[in-house]
Amino acid sequence: MAETRAANRRVLVGIGGSVAAFKACEVVTELRRRDVEVRVAMTAAATRFVTPTLLRALSGHRVAADMWEGASIETEHGMSHLDLAAWCRLQCIVAASADLIARLALGLGDDAVTATALACRAPMLIAPAMEAAMWEHPATQANCATLVTRGVRILGPVRGRLASGHEDAGRMVEPDVIVAAVEESLGVDAG
């Protein structure tokens, strides 16, 4: 019974290349504090904002930041994105840029986050983070609508102070909102 419960508390946190990527550290830390097992995948752009080394320390596991890294490491499938896809029970993509959302909507799999998403059958939460003009662009809205029709849950964004200094829509929801959505999706008691 405990093993089944633990198996259902496995979350893949995917991190996109938005300045809000630093908030992924708090998401990972808080999920682990709540006894959720966390693994991390990052886009190359995300590594410009936070390092795989930091996320490895916070998650306690190797971070998938390079599509080809797993090919030289002993893993079940020889490729980390396939192992992560088989392992996780929920995908939670934070700091999702307009570019990452577009690639997910189009079914592209050219990095650790999108390739894992394509191989994964687990539900997905996405927390977008971008400037207002990018969020409001018809292409971004159409891409989000496409993802929603596939069962993806979009968390925000909200109105607030953006990286540009402007107050507008596009700010990523706060980590506690993301953690609460993960708990709800997993059926984990708040605590």
PDB file of C-alpha atoms in Angstrom:
ATOM      1  CA  MET A   1       0.000   0.000   0.000  1.00  0.00           C
ATOM      2  CA  ALA A   2       2.763   2.466   0.956  1.00  0.00           C
ATOM      3  CA  GLU A   3       4.648   1.525  -2.211  1.00  0.00           C
ATOM      4  CA  THR A   4       1.579   2.271  -4.352  1.00  0.00           C
ATOM      5  CA  ARG A   5       1.086   5.606  -2.604  1.00  0.00           C
ATOM      6  CA  ALA A   6       4.733   6.540  -3.182  1.00  0.00           C
ATOM      7  CA  ALA A   7       4.484   5.520  -6.851  1.00  0.00           C
ATOM      8  CA  ASN A   8       1.573   7.914  -7.265  1.00  0.00           C
ATOM      9  CA  ARG A   9       3.573  10.825  -5.819  1.00  0.00           C
ATOM     10  CA  ARG A  10       6.114  11.142  -8.651  1.00  0.00           C
ATOM     11  CA  VAL A  11       6.262  14.479 -10.438  1.00  0.00           C
ATOM     12  CA  LEU A  12       8.403  15.577 -13.337  1.00  0.00           C
ATOM     13  CA  VAL A  13       9.053  19.303 -13.121  1.00  0.00           C
ATOM     14  CA  GLY A  14       9.907  20.645 -16.570  1.00  0.00           C
ATOM     15  CA  ILE A  15      11.504  24.075 -16.637  1.00  0.00           C
ATOM     16  CA  GLY A  16      11.284  26.490 -19.553  1.00  0.00           C
ATOM     17  CA  GLY A  17      13.452  29.415 -20.562  1.00  0.00           C
ATOM     18  CA  SER A  18      11.696  32.281 -18.855  1.00  0.00           C
ATOM     19  CA  VAL A  19      13.129  34.579 -16.215  1.00  0.00           C
ATOM     20  CA  ALA A  20      10.573  32.995 -13.851  1.00  0.00           C
ATOM     21  CA  ALA A  21      12.602  29.756 -14.014  1.00  0.00           C
ATOM     22  CA  PHE A  22      14.147  30.622 -10.647  1.00  0.00           C
ATOM     23  CA  LYS A  23      10.744  29.960  -9.057  1.00  0.00           C
ATOM     24  CA  ALA A  24      11.045  26.304 -10.081  1.00  0.00           C
ATOM     25  CA  CYS A  25      13.546  25.930  -7.240  1.00  0.00           C
ATOM     26  CA  GLU A  26      10.829  26.764  -4.719  1.00  0.00           C
ATOM     27  CA  VAL A  27       8.362  24.411  -6.438  1.00  0.00           C
ATOM     28  CA  VAL A  28      10.841  21.515  -6.276  1.00  0.00           C
ATOM     29  CA  THR A  29      11.777  22.270  -2.661  1.00  0.00           C
ATOM     30  CA  GLU A  30       8.174  22.556  -1.494  1.00  0.00           C
ATOM     31  CA  LEU A  31       7.069  19.372  -3.277  1.00  0.00           C
ATOM     32  CA  ARG A  32       9.916  17.427  -1.687  1.00  0.00           C
ATOM     33  CA  ARG A  33       9.015  18.874   1.717  1.00  0.00           C
ATOM     34  CA  ARG A  34       5.566  17.374   1.165  1.00  0.00           C
ATOM     35  CA  ASP A  35       7.031  13.920   0.398  1.00  0.00           C
ATOM     36  CA  VAL A  36       6.504  14.112  -3.353  1.00  0.00           C
ATOM     37  CA  GLU A  37       9.327  12.543  -5.347  1.00  0.00           C
ATOM     38  CA  VAL A  38      10.560  15.027  -7.940  1.00  0.00           C
ATOM     39  CA  ARG A  39      12.680  14.710 -11.056  1.00  0.00           C
ATOM     40  CA  VAL A  40      13.617  17.659 -13.255  1.00  0.00           C
ATOM     41  CA  ALA A  41      13.958  18.231 -16.997  1.00  0.00           C
ATOM     42  CA  MET A  42      15.125  21.558 -18.414  1.00  0.00           C
ATOM     43  CA  THR A  43      15.280  23.254 -21.774  1.00  0.00           C
ATOM     44  CA  ALA A  44      18.641  24.678 -22.848  1.00  0.00           C
ATOM     45  CA  ALA A  45      17.187  28.165 -22.360  1.00  0.00           C
ATOM     46  CA  ALA A  46      16.195  27.293 -18.778  1.00  0.00           C
ATOM     47  CA  THR A  47      19.831  26.513 -17.960  1.00  0.00           C
ATOM     48  CA  ARG A  48      20.592  30.185 -18.665  1.00  0.00           C
ATOM     49  CA  PHE A  49      18.470  31.154 -15.648  1.00  0.00           C
ATOM     50  CA  VAL A  50      19.060  28.280 -13.173  1.00  0.00           C
ATOM     51  CA  THR A  51      21.645  25.529 -13.286  1.00  0.00           C
ATOM     52  CA  PRO A  52      21.146  21.779 -13.488  1.00  0.00           C
ATOM     53  CA  THR A  53      23.573  21.499 -10.555  1.00  0.00           C
ATOM     54  CA  LEU A  54      21.261  23.525  -8.310  1.00  0.00           C
ATOM     55  CA  LEU A  55      18.187  21.547  -9.401  1.00  0.00           C
ATOM     56  CA  ARG A  56      20.043  18.278  -8.830  1.00  0.00           C
ATOM     57  CA  ALA A  57      20.836  19.374  -5.277  1.00  0.00           C
ATOM     58  CA  LEU A  58      17.222  20.401  -4.643  1.00  0.00           C
ATOM     59  CA  SER A  59      15.611  17.329  -6.238  1.00  0.00           C
ATOM     60  CA  GLY A  60      18.161  14.747  -5.151  1.00  0.00           C
ATOM     61  CA  HIS A  61      18.317  13.335  -8.691  1.00  0.00           C
ATOM     62  CA  ARG A  62      20.184  13.804 -11.938  1.00  0.00           C
ATOM     63  CA  VAL A  63      18.624  16.535 -14.094  1.00  0.00           C
ATOM     64  CA  ALA A  64      17.747  15.945 -17.743  1.00  0.00           C
ATOM     65  CA  ALA A  65      18.996  19.049 -19.522  1.00  0.00           C
ATOM     66  CA  ASP A  66      20.588  17.451 -22.567  1.00  0.00           C
ATOM     67  CA  MET A  67      18.681  15.110 -24.885  1.00  0.00           C
ATOM     68  CA  TRP A  68      21.771  13.045 -25.624  1.00  0.00           C
ATOM     69  CA  GLU A  69      23.225  12.772 -22.144  1.00  0.00           C
ATOM     70  CA  GLY A  70      21.145   9.691 -21.279  1.00  0.00           C
ATOM     71  CA  ALA A  71      22.521   7.747 -24.231  1.00  0.00           C
ATOM     72  CA  SER A  72      25.845   7.361 -22.421  1.00  0.00           C
ATOM     73  CA  ILE A  73      24.389   6.590 -18.989  1.00  0.00           C
ATOM     74  CA  GLU A  74      22.976   3.283 -17.798  1.00  0.00           C
ATOM     75  CA  THR A  75      19.217   3.790 -17.779  1.00  0.00           C
ATOM     76  CA  GLU A  76      16.358   1.413 -18.461  1.00  0.00           C
ATOM     77  CA  HIS A  77      15.766   2.690 -21.993  1.00  0.00           C
ATOM     78  CA  GLY A  78      19.178   4.275 -22.561  1.00  0.00           C
ATOM     79  CA  MET A  79      17.477   7.651 -22.960  1.00  0.00           C
ATOM     80  CA  SER A  80      16.533   9.830 -20.025  1.00  0.00           C
ATOM     81  CA  HIS A  81      13.372  11.267 -21.612  1.00  0.00           C
ATOM     82  CA  LEU A  82      11.885   7.772 -21.999  1.00  0.00           C
ATOM     83  CA  ASP A  83      12.796   6.837 -18.440  1.00  0.00           C
ATOM     84  CA  LEU A  84      11.288  10.054 -17.076  1.00  0.00           C
ATOM     85  CA  ALA A  85       8.123   9.565 -19.134  1.00  0.00           C
ATOM     86  CA  ALA A  86       7.654   6.035 -17.795  1.00  0.00           C
ATOM     87  CA  TRP A  87       8.459   7.093 -14.229  1.00  0.00           C
ATOM     88  CA  CYS A  88       6.288  10.159 -13.644  1.00  0.00           C
ATOM     89  CA  ARG A  89       2.622  10.310 -12.665  1.00  0.00           C
ATOM     90  CA  LEU A  90       2.294  14.050 -13.371  1.00  0.00           C
ATOM     91  CA  GLN A  91       4.172  16.529 -15.531  1.00  0.00           C
ATOM     92  CA  CYS A  92       4.381  20.083 -14.215  1.00  0.00           C
ATOM     93  CA  ILE A  93       6.003  22.543 -16.590  1.00  0.00           C
ATOM     94  CA  VAL A  94       6.937  25.836 -14.970  1.00  0.00           C
ATOM     95  CA  ALA A  95       8.241  29.068 -16.486  1.00  0.00           C
ATOM     96  CA  ALA A  96       6.750  27.977 -19.809  1.00  0.00           C
ATOM     97  CA  SER A  97       7.731  30.519 -22.440  1.00  0.00           C
ATOM     98  CA  ALA A  98       5.688  31.225 -25.569  1.00  0.00           C
ATOM     99  CA  ASP A  99       8.272  29.189 -27.492  1.00  0.00           C
ATOM    100  CA  LEU A 100       7.982  26.163 -25.204  1.00  0.00           C
ATOM    101  CA  ILE A 101       4.175  26.293 -25.301  1.00  0.00           C
ATOM    102  CA  ALA A 102       4.295  26.429 -29.119  1.00  0.00           C
ATOM    103  CA  ARG A 103       6.634  23.432 -29.301  1.00  0.00           C
ATOM    104  CA  LEU A 104       4.414  21.443 -26.938  1.00  0.00           C
ATOM    105  CA  ALA A 105       1.298  22.318 -28.967  1.00  0.00           C
ATOM    106  CA  LEU A 106       3.002  21.333 -32.225  1.00  0.00           C
ATOM    107  CA  GLY A 107       4.272  18.053 -30.807  1.00  0.00           C
ATOM    108  CA  LEU A 108       7.931  18.888 -31.281  1.00  0.00           C
ATOM    109  CA  GLY A 109      10.393  16.900 -29.199  1.00  0.00           C
ATOM    110  CA  ASP A 110      13.732  18.609 -29.638  1.00  0.00           C
ATOM    111  CA  ASP A 111      14.768  18.979 -25.992  1.00  0.00           C
ATOM    112  CA  ALA A 112      14.487  17.077 -22.711  1.00  0.00           C
ATOM    113  CA  VAL A 113      11.190  18.745 -21.735  1.00  0.00           C
ATOM    114  CA  THR A 114       9.318  18.388 -25.040  1.00  0.00           C
ATOM    115  CA  ALA A 115      10.657  14.910 -25.854  1.00  0.00           C
ATOM    116  CA  THR A 116       9.573  13.684 -22.419  1.00  0.00           C
ATOM    117  CA  ALA A 117       6.153  15.293 -22.882  1.00  0.00           C
ATOM    118  CA  LEU A 118       5.695  13.446 -26.183  1.00  0.00           C
ATOM    119  CA  ALA A 119       6.641  10.107 -24.635  1.00  0.00           C
ATOM    120  CA  CYS A 120       4.601  10.609 -21.459  1.00  0.00           C
ATOM    121  CA  ARG A 121       1.004   9.572 -20.814  1.00  0.00           C
ATOM    122  CA  ALA A 122       0.763  11.328 -17.444  1.00  0.00           C
ATOM    123  CA  PRO A 123      -1.410  14.434 -17.029  1.00  0.00           C
ATOM    124  CA  MET A 124       0.253  17.816 -17.531  1.00  0.00           C
ATOM    125  CA  LEU A 125       0.088  21.162 -15.766  1.00  0.00           C
ATOM    126  CA  ILE A 126       1.682  24.221 -17.382  1.00  0.00           C
ATOM    127  CA  ALA A 127       2.516  27.517 -15.661  1.00  0.00           C
ATOM    128  CA  PRO A 128       3.218  30.101 -18.408  1.00  0.00           C
ATOM    129  CA  ALA A 129       5.530  33.070 -17.844  1.00  0.00           C
ATOM    130  CA  MET A 130       6.148  35.776 -20.446  1.00  0.00           C
ATOM    131  CA  GLU A 131       5.602  39.408 -21.318  1.00  0.00           C
ATOM    132  CA  ALA A 132       1.986  40.481 -21.881  1.00  0.00           C
ATOM    133  CA  ALA A 133       2.308  40.995 -25.643  1.00  0.00           C
ATOM    134  CA  MET A 134       3.635  37.457 -26.009  1.00  0.00           C
ATOM    135  CA  TRP A 135       0.920  35.988 -23.775  1.00  0.00           C
ATOM    136  CA  GLU A 136      -1.853  37.865 -25.573  1.00  0.00           C
ATOM    137  CA  HIS A 137      -0.562  37.045 -29.077  1.00  0.00           C
ATOM    138  CA  PRO A 138      -3.125  35.015 -31.062  1.00  0.00           C
ATOM    139  CA  ALA A 139      -0.537  32.293 -31.737  1.00  0.00           C
ATOM    140  CA  THR A 140       0.125  31.781 -28.018  1.00  0.00           C
ATOM    141  CA  GLN A 141      -3.592  31.769 -27.250  1.00  0.00           C
ATOM    142  CA  ALA A 142      -4.220  29.230 -30.041  1.00  0.00           C
ATOM    143  CA  ASN A 143      -1.385  27.027 -28.779  1.00  0.00           C
ATOM    144  CA  CYS A 144      -2.788  27.101 -25.236  1.00  0.00           C
ATOM    145  CA  ALA A 145      -6.259  26.262 -26.575  1.00  0.00           C
ATOM    146  CA  THR A 146      -4.769  23.287 -28.427  1.00  0.00           C
ATOM    147  CA  LEU A 147      -3.102  22.042 -25.252  1.00  0.00           C
ATOM    148  CA  VAL A 148      -6.304  22.459 -23.238  1.00  0.00           C
ATOM    149  CA  THR A 149      -8.203  20.313 -25.775  1.00  0.00           C
ATOM    150  CA  ARG A 150      -5.611  17.600 -25.061  1.00  0.00           C
ATOM    151  CA  GLY A 151      -6.348  17.755 -21.338  1.00  0.00           C
ATOM    152  CA  VAL A 152      -3.512  20.039 -20.264  1.00  0.00           C
ATOM    153  CA  ARG A 153      -4.308  22.318 -17.331  1.00  0.00           C
ATOM    154  CA  ILE A 154      -2.963  25.859 -17.727  1.00  0.00           C
ATOM    155  CA  LEU A 155      -2.199  27.655 -14.438  1.00  0.00           C
ATOM    156  CA  GLY A 156      -2.363  31.411 -15.056  1.00  0.00           C
ATOM    157  CA  PRO A 157      -0.592  33.538 -15.913  1.00  0.00           C
ATOM    158  CA  VAL A 158      -1.676  36.406 -13.684  1.00  0.00           C
ATOM    159  CA  ARG A 159      -1.412  40.154 -13.793  1.00  0.00           C
ATOM    160  CA  GLY A 160       1.626  41.509 -11.959  1.00  0.00           C
ATOM    161  CA  ARG A 161       5.101  42.945 -12.261  1.00  0.00           C
ATOM    162  CA  LEU A 162       6.903  41.460 -15.264  1.00  0.00           C
ATOM    163  CA  ALA A 163      10.623  41.206 -16.023  1.00  0.00           C
ATOM    164  CA  SER A 164      10.308  44.363 -18.138  1.00  0.00           C
ATOM    165  CA  GLY A 165       9.113  46.251 -15.074  1.00  0.00           C
ATOM    166  CA  HIS A 166       5.606  46.680 -16.451  1.00  0.00           C
ATOM    167  CA  GLU A 167       2.474  45.659 -14.545  1.00  0.00           C
ATOM    168  CA  ASP A 168       0.488  43.424 -16.881  1.00  0.00           C
ATOM    169  CA  ALA A 169      -0.744  39.914 -17.641  1.00  0.00           C
ATOM    170  CA  GLY A 170       1.942  37.274 -18.135  1.00  0.00           C
ATOM    171  CA  ARG A 171       3.413  36.824 -14.664  1.00  0.00           C
ATOM    172  CA  MET A 172       3.736  33.193 -13.643  1.00  0.00           C
ATOM    173  CA  VAL A 173       1.497  32.111 -10.769  1.00  0.00           C
ATOM    174  CA  GLU A 174       3.347  31.849  -7.479  1.00  0.00           C
ATOM    175  CA  PRO A 175       4.969  28.540  -6.483  1.00  0.00           C
ATOM    176  CA  ASP A 176       2.365  27.868  -3.768  1.00  0.00           C
ATOM    177  CA  VAL A 177      -0.376  27.916  -6.433  1.00  0.00           C
ATOM    178  CA  ILE A 178       1.598  25.423  -8.525  1.00  0.00           C
ATOM    179  CA  VAL A 179       2.228  23.168  -5.517  1.00  0.00           C
ATOM    180  CA  ALA A 180      -1.479  23.246  -4.607  1.00  0.00           C
ATOM    181  CA  ALA A 181      -2.403  22.279  -8.189  1.00  0.00           C
ATOM    182  CA  VAL A 182       0.095  19.399  -8.085  1.00  0.00           C
ATOM    183  CA  GLU A 183      -1.336  18.197  -4.771  1.00  0.00           C
ATOM    184  CA  GLU A 184      -4.853  18.379  -6.173  1.00  0.00           C
ATOM    185  CA  SER A 185      -3.851  16.476  -9.301  1.00  0.00           C
ATOM    186  CA  LEU A 186      -2.060  13.772  -7.308  1.00  0.00           C
ATOM    187  CA  GLY A 187      -4.643  13.618  -4.559  1.00  0.00           C
ATOM    188  CA  VAL A 188      -1.961  14.538  -1.997  1.00  0.00           C
ATOM    189  CA  ASP A 189      -3.168  16.054   1.267  1.00  0.00           C
ATOM    190  CA  ALA A 190      -2.141  19.671   1.743  1.00  0.00           C
ATOM    191  CA  GLY A 191       0.323  20.050   4.500  1.00  0.00           C
TER     192      GLY A 191
END
